[in-house]
Amino acid sequence: KAGVTQTPRYLIKTRGQQVTLSCSPISGHRSVSWYQQTPGQGLQFLFEYFSETQRNKGNFPGRFSGRQFSNSRSEMNVSTLELGDSALYLCASSLSPGSNQPQHFGDGTRLSIL
Amino acid sequence: ILNVEQSPQSLHVQEGDSTNFTCSFPSSNFYALHWYRWETAKSPEALFVMTLNGDEKKKGRISATLNTKEGYSYLYIKGSQPEDSATYLCAFSEGGKLIFGQGTELSVKP
């Protein structure tokens, strides 16, 4: 069974640009969450999607957005990139939303902003 | 703002030592407490999801306990091996949203 797949693995952008990251969950998993990891802040929750609807959102500015498609694949978009957006972005999937579901993480997309 | 605290921040032990770390979380509105292991150059791997006060879970040499009334969980590793070297993260589940601690970085020397 294939794991969670994130593309691209690495990305370099400049300030002001926008970026789209992609996540394909484990087959059969319908819930997808996104996290940002920076050295100082640790893993921070961005948002959670289930059935193409955003169920939860973390404390991030509106420049961060996401969506989920009918096949459960998800994308996140960051517009007007800032230097502070340089981070590892992790996607995780689970069978369904819910506190007692373990999350299965992808390898992440490392985004560097110049 | 919910705070999840983990201690210690880092730990260096010898192969064969047993060790434990602590995760503290808000004791009100408890849903679940997750533990993950994150090895360098890999993705975080789920160890346990704990939901009931007094829960004890075990996976090989690793076990965890949960006290929701006082807001803490312990992770134990018996007879640490070099392959146990990783960052161990706990996460408090707030209605489907995981709030992670900063992690405990474990290094096991052969």
PDB file of N, CA and C in Angstrom, chain A residues 12-16 81-83 86 112-114:
ATOM      1  N   ILE A  12      12.296  26.066  -4.482  1.00  0.00           N
ATOM      2  CA  ILE A  12      12.912  27.356  -4.161  1.00  0.00           C
ATOM      3  C   ILE A  12      12.108  28.440  -4.863  1.00  0.00           C
ATOM      4  N   LYS A  13      11.707  29.427  -4.092  1.00  0.00           N
ATOM      5  CA  LYS A  13      10.917  30.537  -4.630  1.00  0.00           C
ATOM      6  C   LYS A  13      11.505  31.840  -4.111  1.00  0.00           C
ATOM      7  N   THR A  14      11.038  32.935  -4.695  1.00  0.00           N
ATOM      8  CA  THR A  14      11.469  34.245  -4.207  1.00  0.00           C
ATOM      9  C   THR A  14      10.290  34.958  -3.559  1.00  0.00           C
ATOM     10  N   ARG A  15      10.602  35.937  -2.762  1.00  0.00           N
ATOM     11  CA  ARG A  15       9.564  36.703  -2.057  1.00  0.00           C
ATOM     12  C   ARG A  15       8.545  37.263  -3.039  1.00  0.00           C
ATOM     13  N   GLY A  16       7.289  37.219  -2.650  1.00  0.00           N
ATOM     14  CA  GLY A  16       6.235  37.772  -3.489  1.00  0.00           C
ATOM     15  C   GLY A  16       5.589  36.760  -4.425  1.00  0.00           C
ATOM     16  N   LEU A  81       4.652  35.108  -1.051  1.00  0.00           N
ATOM     17  CA  LEU A  81       5.593  34.436  -0.161  1.00  0.00           C
ATOM     18  C   LEU A  81       6.484  35.405   0.586  1.00  0.00           C
ATOM     19  N   GLU A  82       6.737  35.072   1.849  1.00  0.00           N
ATOM     20  CA  GLU A  82       7.633  35.851   2.704  1.00  0.00           C
ATOM     21  C   GLU A  82       8.784  34.945   3.122  1.00  0.00           C
ATOM     22  N   LEU A  83       9.888  35.585   3.545  1.00  0.00           N
ATOM     23  CA  LEU A  83      11.059  34.809   3.961  1.00  0.00           C
ATOM     24  C   LEU A  83      10.698  33.818   5.070  1.00  0.00           C
ATOM     25  N   SER A  86       9.700  29.977   4.699  1.00  0.00           N
ATOM     26  CA  SER A  86      10.657  28.894   4.485  1.00  0.00           C
ATOM     27  C   SER A  86      10.461  27.859   5.582  1.00  0.00           C
ATOM     28  N   SER A 112      12.017  26.766   0.271  1.00  0.00           N
ATOM     29  CA  SER A 112      13.001  27.800   0.621  1.00  0.00           C
ATOM     30  C   SER A 112      12.647  29.075  -0.122  1.00  0.00           C
ATOM     31  N   ILE A 113      12.616  30.172   0.610  1.00  0.00           N
ATOM     32  CA  ILE A 113      12.273  31.470   0.021  1.00  0.00           C
ATOM     33  C   ILE A 113      13.539  32.337   0.014  1.00  0.00           C
ATOM     34  N   LEU A 114      13.881  32.829  -1.156  1.00  0.00           N
ATOM     35  CA  LEU A 114      15.092  33.666  -1.279  1.00  0.00           C
ATOM     36  C   LEU A 114      14.729  35.151  -1.318  1.00  0.00           C
TER      37      LEU A 114
END
